[in-house]
Short mmCIF file of N, CA, C and O in Angstrom, two decimals:
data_model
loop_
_atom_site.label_atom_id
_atom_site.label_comp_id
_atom_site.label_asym_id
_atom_site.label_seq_id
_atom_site.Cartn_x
_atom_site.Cartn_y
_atom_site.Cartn_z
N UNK A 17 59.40 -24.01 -47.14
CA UNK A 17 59.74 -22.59 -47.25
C UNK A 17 58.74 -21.79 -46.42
O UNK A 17 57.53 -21.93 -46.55
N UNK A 18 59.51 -20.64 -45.28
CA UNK A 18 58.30 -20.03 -44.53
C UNK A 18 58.74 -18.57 -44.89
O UNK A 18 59.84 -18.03 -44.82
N UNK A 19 57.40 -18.08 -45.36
CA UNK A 19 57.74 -16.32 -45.86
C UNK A 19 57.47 -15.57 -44.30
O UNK A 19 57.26 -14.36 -44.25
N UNK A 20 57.49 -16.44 -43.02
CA UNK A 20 57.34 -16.00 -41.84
C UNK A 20 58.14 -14.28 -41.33
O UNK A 20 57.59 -13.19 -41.14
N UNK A 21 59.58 -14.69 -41.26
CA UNK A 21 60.23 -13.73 -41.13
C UNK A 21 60.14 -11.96 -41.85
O UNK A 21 60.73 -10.92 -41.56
N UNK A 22 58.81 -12.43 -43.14
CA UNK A 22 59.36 -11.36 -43.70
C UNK A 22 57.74 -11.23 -44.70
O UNK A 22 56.93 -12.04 -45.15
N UNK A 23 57.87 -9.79 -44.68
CA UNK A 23 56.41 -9.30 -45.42
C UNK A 23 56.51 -8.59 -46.27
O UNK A 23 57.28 -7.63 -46.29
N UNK A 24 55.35 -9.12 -47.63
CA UNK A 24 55.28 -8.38 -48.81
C UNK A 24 54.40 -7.38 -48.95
O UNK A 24 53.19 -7.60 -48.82
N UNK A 25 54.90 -6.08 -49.26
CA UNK A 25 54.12 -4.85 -49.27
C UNK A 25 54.39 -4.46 -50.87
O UNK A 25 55.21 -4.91 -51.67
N UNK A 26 53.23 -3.33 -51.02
CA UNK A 26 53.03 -2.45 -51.74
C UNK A 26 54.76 -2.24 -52.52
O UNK A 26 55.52 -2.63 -51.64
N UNK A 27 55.31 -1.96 -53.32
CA UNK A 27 56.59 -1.02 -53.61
C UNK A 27 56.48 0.35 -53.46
O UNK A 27 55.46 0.98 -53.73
N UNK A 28 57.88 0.98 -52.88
CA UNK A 28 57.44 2.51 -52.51
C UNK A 28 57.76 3.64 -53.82
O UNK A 28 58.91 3.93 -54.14
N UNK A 29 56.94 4.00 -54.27
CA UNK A 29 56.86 4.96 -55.05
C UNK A 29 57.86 5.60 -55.28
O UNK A 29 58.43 5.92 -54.24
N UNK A 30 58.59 6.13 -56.66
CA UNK A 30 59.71 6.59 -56.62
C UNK A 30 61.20 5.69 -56.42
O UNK A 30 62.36 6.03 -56.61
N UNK A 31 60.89 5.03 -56.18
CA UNK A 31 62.13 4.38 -55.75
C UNK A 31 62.61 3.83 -57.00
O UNK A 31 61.82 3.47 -57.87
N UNK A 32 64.33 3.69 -57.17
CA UNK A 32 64.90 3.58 -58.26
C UNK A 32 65.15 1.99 -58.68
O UNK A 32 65.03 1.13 -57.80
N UNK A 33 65.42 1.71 -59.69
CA UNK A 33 65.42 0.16 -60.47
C UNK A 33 66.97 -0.21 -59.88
O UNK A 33 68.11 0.24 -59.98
N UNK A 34 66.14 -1.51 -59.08
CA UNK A 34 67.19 -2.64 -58.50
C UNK A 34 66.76 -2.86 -56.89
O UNK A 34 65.61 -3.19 -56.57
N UNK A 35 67.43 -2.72 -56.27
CA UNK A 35 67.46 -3.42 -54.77
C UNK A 35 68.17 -1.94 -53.61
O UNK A 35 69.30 -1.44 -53.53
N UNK A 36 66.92 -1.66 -52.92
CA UNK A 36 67.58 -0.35 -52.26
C UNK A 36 66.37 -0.75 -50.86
O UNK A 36 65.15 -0.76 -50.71
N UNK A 37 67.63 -1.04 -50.01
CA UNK A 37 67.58 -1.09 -48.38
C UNK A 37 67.25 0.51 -47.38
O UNK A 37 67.99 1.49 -47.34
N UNK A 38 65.94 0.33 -46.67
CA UNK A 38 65.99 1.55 -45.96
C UNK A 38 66.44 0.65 -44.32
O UNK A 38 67.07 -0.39 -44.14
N UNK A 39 65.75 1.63 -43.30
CA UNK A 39 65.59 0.81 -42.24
C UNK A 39 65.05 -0.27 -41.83
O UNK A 39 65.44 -0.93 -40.87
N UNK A 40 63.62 -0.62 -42.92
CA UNK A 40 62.78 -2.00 -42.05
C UNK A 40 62.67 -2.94 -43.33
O UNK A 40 62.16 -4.02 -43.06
N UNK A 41 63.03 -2.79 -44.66
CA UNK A 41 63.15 -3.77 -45.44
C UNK A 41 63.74 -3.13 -46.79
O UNK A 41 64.71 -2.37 -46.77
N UNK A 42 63.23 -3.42 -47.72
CA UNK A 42 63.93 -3.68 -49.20
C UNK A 42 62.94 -3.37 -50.22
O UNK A 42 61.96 -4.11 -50.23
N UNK A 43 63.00 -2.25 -51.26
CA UNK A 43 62.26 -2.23 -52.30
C UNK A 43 62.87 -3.01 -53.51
O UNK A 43 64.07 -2.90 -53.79
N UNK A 44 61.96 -3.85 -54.25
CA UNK A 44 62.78 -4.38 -54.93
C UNK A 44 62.03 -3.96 -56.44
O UNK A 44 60.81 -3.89 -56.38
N UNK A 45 62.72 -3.64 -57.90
CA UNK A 45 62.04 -3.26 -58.79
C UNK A 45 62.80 -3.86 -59.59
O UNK A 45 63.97 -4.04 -59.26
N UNK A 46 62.27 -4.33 -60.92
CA UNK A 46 63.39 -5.52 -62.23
C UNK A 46 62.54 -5.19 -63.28
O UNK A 46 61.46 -5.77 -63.31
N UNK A 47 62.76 -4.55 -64.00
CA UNK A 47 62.45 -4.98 -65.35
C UNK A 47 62.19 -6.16 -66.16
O UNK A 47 63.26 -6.74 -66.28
N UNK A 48 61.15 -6.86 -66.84
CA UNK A 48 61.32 -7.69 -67.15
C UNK A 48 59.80 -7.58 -68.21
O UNK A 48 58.78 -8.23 -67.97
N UNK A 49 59.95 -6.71 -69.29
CA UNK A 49 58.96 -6.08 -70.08
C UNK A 49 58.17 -7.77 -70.47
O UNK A 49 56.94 -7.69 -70.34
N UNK A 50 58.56 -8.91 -70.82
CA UNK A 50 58.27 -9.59 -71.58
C UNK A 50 57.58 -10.71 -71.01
O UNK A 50 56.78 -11.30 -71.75
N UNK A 51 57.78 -11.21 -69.51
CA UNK A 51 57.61 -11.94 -68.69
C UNK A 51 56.42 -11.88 -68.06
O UNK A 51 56.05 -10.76 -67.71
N UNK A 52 55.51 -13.11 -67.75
CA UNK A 52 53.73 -12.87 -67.55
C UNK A 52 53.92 -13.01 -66.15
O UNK A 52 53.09 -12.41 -65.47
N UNK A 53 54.89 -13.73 -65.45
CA UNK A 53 55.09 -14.02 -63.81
C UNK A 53 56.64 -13.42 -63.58
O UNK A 53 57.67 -13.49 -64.24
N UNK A 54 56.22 -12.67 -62.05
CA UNK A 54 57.84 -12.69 -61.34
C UNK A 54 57.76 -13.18 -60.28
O UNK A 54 56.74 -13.16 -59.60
N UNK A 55 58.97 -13.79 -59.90
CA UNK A 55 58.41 -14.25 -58.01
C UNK A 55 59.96 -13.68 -57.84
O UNK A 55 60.86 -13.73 -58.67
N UNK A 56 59.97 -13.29 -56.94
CA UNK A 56 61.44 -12.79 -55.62
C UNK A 56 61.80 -14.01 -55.03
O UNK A 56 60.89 -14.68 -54.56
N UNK A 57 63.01 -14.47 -54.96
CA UNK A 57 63.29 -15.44 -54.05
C UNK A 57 64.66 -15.43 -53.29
O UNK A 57 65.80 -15.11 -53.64
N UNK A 58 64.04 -15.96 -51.97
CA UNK A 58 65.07 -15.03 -51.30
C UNK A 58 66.04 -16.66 -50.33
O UNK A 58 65.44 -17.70 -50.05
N UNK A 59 67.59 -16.39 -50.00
CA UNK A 59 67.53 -17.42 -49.81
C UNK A 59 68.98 -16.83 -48.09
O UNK A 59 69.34 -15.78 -47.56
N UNK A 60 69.21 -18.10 -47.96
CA UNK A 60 70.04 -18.20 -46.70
C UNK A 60 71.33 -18.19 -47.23
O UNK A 60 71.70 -18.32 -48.40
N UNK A 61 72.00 -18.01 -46.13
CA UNK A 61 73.65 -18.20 -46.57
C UNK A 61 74.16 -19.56 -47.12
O UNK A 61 74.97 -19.57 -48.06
N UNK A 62 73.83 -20.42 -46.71
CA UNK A 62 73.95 -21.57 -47.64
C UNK A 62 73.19 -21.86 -48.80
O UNK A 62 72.90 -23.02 -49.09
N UNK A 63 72.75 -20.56 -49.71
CA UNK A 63 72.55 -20.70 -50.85
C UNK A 63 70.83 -21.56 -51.05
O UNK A 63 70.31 -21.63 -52.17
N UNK A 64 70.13 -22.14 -49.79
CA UNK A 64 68.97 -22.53 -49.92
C UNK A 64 67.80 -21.71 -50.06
O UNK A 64 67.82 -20.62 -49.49
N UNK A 65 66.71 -22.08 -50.77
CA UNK A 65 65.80 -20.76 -50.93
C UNK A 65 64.99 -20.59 -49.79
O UNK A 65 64.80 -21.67 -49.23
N UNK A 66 64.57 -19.88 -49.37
CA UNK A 66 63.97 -19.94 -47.79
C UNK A 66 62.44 -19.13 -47.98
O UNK A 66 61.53 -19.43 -47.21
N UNK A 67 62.22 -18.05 -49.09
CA UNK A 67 61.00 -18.10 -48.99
C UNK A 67 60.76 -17.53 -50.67
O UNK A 67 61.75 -17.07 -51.23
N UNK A 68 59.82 -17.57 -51.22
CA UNK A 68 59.39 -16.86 -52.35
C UNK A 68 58.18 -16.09 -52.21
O UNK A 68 57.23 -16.34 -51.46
N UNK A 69 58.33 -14.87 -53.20
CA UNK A 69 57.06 -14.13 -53.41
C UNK A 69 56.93 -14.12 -54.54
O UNK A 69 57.85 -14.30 -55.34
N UNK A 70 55.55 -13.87 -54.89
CA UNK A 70 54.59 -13.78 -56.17
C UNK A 70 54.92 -11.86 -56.10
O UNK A 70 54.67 -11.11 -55.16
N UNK A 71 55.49 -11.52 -57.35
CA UNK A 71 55.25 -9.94 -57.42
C UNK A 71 54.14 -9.57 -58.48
O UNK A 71 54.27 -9.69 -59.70
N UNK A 72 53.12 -9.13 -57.87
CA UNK A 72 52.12 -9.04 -58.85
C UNK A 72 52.18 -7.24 -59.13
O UNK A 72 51.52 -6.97 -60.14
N UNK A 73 52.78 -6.04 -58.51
CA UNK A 73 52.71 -5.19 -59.15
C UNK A 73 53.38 -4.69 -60.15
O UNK A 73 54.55 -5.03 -60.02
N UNK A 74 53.20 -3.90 -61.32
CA UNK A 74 53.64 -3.88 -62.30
C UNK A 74 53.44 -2.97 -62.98
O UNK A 74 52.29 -2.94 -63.42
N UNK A 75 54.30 -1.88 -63.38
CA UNK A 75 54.16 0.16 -63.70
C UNK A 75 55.34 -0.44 -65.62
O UNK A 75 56.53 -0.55 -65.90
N UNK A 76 54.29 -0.60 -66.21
CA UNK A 76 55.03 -0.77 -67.53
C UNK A 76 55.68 -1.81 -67.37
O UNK A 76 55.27 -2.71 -66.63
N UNK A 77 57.35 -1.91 -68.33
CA UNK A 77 57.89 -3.18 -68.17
C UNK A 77 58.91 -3.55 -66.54
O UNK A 77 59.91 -4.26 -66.43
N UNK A 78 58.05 -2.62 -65.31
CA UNK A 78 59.16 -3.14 -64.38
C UNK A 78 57.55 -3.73 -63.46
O UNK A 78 56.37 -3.39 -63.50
N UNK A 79 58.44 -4.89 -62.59
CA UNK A 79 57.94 -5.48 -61.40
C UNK A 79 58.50 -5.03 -60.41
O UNK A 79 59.68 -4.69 -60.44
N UNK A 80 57.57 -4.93 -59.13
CA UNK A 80 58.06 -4.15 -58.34
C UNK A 80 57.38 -4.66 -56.83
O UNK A 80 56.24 -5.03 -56.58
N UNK A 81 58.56 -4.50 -55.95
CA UNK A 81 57.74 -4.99 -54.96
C UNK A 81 58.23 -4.53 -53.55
O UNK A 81 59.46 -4.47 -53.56
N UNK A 82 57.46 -4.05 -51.84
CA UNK A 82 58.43 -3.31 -50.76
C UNK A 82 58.84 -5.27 -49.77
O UNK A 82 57.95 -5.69 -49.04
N UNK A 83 59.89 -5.94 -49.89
CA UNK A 83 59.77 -6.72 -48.51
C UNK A 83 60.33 -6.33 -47.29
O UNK A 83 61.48 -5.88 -47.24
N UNK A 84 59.38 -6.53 -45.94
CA UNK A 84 59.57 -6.13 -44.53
C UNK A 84 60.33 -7.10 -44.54
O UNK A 84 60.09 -8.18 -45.08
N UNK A 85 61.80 -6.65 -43.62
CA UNK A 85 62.45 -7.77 -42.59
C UNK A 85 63.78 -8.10 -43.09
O UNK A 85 64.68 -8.61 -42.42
N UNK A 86 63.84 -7.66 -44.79
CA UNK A 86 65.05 -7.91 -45.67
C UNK A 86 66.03 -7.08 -45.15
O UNK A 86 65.60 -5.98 -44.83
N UNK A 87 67.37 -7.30 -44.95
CA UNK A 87 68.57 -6.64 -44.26
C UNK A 87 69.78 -6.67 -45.38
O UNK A 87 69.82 -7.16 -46.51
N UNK A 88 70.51 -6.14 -44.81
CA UNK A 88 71.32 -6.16 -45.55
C UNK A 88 72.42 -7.66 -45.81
O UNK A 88 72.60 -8.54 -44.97
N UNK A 89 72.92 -7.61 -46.93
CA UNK A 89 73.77 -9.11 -46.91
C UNK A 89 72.53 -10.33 -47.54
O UNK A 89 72.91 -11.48 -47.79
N UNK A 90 71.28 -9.97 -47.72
CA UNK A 90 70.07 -11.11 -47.80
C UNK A 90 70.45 -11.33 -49.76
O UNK A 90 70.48 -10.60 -50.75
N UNK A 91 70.64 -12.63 -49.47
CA UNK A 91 70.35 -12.92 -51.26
C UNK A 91 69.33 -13.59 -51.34
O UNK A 91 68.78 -14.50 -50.72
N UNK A 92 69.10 -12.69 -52.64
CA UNK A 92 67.88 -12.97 -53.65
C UNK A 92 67.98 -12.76 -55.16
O UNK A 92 68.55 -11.79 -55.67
N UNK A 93 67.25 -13.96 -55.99
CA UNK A 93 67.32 -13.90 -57.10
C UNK A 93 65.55 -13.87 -57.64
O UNK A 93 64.45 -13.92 -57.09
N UNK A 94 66.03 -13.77 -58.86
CA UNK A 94 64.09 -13.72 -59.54
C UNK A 94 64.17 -14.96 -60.61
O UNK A 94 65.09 -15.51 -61.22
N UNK A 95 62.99 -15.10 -60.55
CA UNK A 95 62.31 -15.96 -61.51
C UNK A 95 60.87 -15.90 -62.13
O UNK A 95 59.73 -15.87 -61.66
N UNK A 96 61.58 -15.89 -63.79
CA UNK A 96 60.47 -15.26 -64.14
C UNK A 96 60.07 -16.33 -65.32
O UNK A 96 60.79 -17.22 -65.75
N UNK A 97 58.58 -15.97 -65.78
CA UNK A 97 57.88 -16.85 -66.52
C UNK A 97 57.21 -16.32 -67.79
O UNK A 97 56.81 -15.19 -67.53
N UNK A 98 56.87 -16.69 -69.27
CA UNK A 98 56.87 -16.13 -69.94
C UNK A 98 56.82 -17.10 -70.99
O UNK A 98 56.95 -18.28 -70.69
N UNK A 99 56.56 -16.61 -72.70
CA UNK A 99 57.14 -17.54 -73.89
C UNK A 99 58.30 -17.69 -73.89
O UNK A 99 59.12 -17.01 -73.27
N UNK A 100 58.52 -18.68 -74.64
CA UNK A 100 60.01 -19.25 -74.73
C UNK A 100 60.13 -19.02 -76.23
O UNK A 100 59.76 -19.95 -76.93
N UNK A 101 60.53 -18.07 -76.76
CA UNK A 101 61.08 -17.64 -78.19
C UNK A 101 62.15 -17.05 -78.65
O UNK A 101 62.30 -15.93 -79.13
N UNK A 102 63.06 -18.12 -78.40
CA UNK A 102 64.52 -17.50 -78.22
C UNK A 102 64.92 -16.48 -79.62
O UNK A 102 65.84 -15.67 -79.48
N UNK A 103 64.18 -16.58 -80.96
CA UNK A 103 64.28 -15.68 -81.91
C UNK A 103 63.87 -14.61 -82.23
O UNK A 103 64.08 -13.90 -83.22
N UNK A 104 62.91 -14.41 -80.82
CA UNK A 104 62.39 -13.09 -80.22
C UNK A 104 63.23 -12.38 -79.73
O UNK A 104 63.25 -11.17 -79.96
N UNK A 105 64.40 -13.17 -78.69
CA UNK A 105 65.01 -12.98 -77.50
C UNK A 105 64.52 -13.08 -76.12
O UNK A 105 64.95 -12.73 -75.02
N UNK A 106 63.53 -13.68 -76.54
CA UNK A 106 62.87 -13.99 -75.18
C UNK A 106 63.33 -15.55 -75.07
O UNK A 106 63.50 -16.33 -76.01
N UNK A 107 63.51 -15.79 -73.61
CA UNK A 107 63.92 -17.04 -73.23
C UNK A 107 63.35 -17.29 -71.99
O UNK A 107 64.17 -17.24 -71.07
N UNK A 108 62.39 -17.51 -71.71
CA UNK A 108 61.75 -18.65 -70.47
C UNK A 108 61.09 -19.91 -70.44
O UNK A 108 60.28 -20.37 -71.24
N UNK A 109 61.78 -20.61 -68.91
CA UNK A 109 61.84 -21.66 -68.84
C UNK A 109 61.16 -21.95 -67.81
O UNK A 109 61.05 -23.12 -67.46
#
């Protein structure tokens, strides 16, 4: 996996919860109050993962993060880390 193509910045201030494209990349912000790790992972059209990030900033229960180079059409999913106490409602694996 090469995070070559593409750079992790700061998240831009203000910006609203989910996935919002300007001109040179992608703010990405998720909620995930309960979870001790998030990583971004971002993948190719054939569904392979092609690079991951560690999102270490964090404004209450959202993670948040700016990536350079992300376009439009780019999938990405998260993965996150945490207790596993499903009678909490927490569930990580």
């Amino acid at each position: 996996m090469s995070n070559a193509a593409f750079e992790l910045l700061p998240s831009k201030q203000g910006a609203p919860q989910g996935a919002f494209l300007d001109e040179e990349g992608c703010n990405f912000i998720v909620s995930s109050p309960e979870a001790t790790e998030v990583f971004l992972c971002l993948f190719d059209q054939a569904e392979k993962e092609i690079c991951r990030f560690s999102v270490v900033e964090r404004l209450g229960p959202y993670w948040c993060c700016y990536v350079k180079g992300v376009k439009a059409g780019q999938l990405y999913g998260y993965r996150t880390n945490g207790s596993n106490n499903p009678s909490a409602g927490n569930v990580f694996d």
